[in-house]
XYZ file of C-alpha atoms in Angstrom:
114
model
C 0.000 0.000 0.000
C 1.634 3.776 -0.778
C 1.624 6.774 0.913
C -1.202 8.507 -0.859
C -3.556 5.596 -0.618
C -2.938 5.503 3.294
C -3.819 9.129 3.036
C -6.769 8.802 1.271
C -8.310 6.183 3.856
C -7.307 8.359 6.763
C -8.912 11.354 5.282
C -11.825 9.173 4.697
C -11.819 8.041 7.986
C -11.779 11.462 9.414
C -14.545 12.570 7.295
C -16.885 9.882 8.385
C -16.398 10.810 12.020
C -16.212 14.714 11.761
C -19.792 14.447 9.292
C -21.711 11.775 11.929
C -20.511 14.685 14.840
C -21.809 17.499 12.697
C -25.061 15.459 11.990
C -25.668 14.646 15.492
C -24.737 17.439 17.352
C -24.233 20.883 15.336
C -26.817 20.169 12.516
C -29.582 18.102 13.941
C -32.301 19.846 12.000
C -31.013 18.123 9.110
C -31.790 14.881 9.504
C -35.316 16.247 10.675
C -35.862 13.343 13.715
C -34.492 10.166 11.269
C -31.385 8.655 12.753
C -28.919 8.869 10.532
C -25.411 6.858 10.192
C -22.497 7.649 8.083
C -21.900 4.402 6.685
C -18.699 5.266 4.416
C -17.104 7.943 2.875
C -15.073 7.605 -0.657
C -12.462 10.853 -1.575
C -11.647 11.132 -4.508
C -7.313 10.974 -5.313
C -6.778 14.993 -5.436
C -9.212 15.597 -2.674
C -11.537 17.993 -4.326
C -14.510 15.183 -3.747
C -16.022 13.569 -1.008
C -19.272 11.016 -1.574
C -20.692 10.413 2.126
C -23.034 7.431 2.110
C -25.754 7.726 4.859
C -28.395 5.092 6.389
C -31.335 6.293 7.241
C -33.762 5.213 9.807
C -36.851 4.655 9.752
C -36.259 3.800 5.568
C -39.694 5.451 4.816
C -37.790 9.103 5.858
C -35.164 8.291 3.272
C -36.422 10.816 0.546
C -36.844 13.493 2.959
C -33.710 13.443 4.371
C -31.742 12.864 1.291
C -33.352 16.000 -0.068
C -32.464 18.133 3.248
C -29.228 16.464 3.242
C -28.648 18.112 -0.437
C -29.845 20.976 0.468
C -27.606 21.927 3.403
C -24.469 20.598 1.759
C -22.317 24.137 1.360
C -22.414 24.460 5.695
C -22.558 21.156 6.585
C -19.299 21.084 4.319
C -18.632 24.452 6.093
C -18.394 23.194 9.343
C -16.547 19.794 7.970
C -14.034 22.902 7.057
C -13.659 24.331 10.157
C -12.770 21.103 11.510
C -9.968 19.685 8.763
C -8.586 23.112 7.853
C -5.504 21.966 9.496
C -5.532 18.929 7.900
C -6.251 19.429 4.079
C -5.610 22.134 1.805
C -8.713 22.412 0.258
C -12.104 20.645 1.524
C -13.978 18.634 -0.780
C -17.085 18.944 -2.464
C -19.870 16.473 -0.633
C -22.424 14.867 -2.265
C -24.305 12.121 0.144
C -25.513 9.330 -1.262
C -28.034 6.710 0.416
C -26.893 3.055 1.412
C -29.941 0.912 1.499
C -27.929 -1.989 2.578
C -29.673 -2.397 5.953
C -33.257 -1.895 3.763
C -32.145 -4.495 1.571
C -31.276 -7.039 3.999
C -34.498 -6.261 5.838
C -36.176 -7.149 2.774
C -34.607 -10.466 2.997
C -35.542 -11.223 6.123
C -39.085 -10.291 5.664
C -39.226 -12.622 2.310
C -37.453 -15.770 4.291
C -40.150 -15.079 7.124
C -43.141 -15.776 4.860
């Protein structure tokens, strides 16, 4: 594994931590009452993009959130900012993205149970 890549997964790393915080505790209107988990983060190799992949709970909130999610991007990316200015050069562009991986596997427990 090189440098760079090592990089990249510690950035990624610190992203998913510092956007659950800023979910939970500094932008809870967001998520509008859904619990929401920060279930990965992928940065792109120069840094200038960040897709955060959320779970959302209960599922049936999912569209609603996504679109609140989307449209506070710019502070909640502000306040991701604040806390990696130190750390990066520039901070990346967000764009969330929903994993349904939970939903999907309830599915398929719900189909074996019948």
């Amino acid at each position: 594994m090189d440098n760079s890549n090592t990089r990249q997964q510690k950035v990624e790393k610190q992203i998913q931590k510092d956007m659950a915080e800023i979910l939970q505790r500094e932008m809870p209107e967001v998520t509008s009452g859904a619990l929401v988990t920060v279930t990965a983060v992928r940065v792109s190799p120069d840094f200038a993009y960040a897709k955060v992949y959320v779970s959302i709970f209960p599922f049936n909130r999912h569209e609603q959130v996504m679109r609140s999610l989307g449209q506070h991007a710019r502070p909640l990316r502000g306040l991701l900012g604040n806390r990696l200015r130190n750390q990066l050069k520039s901070i990346p562009e967000i764009q969330f993205f929903l994993d349904d991986s939970l939903e999907y596997i309830e599915h398929i427990e719900q189909a074996m149970k019948n």
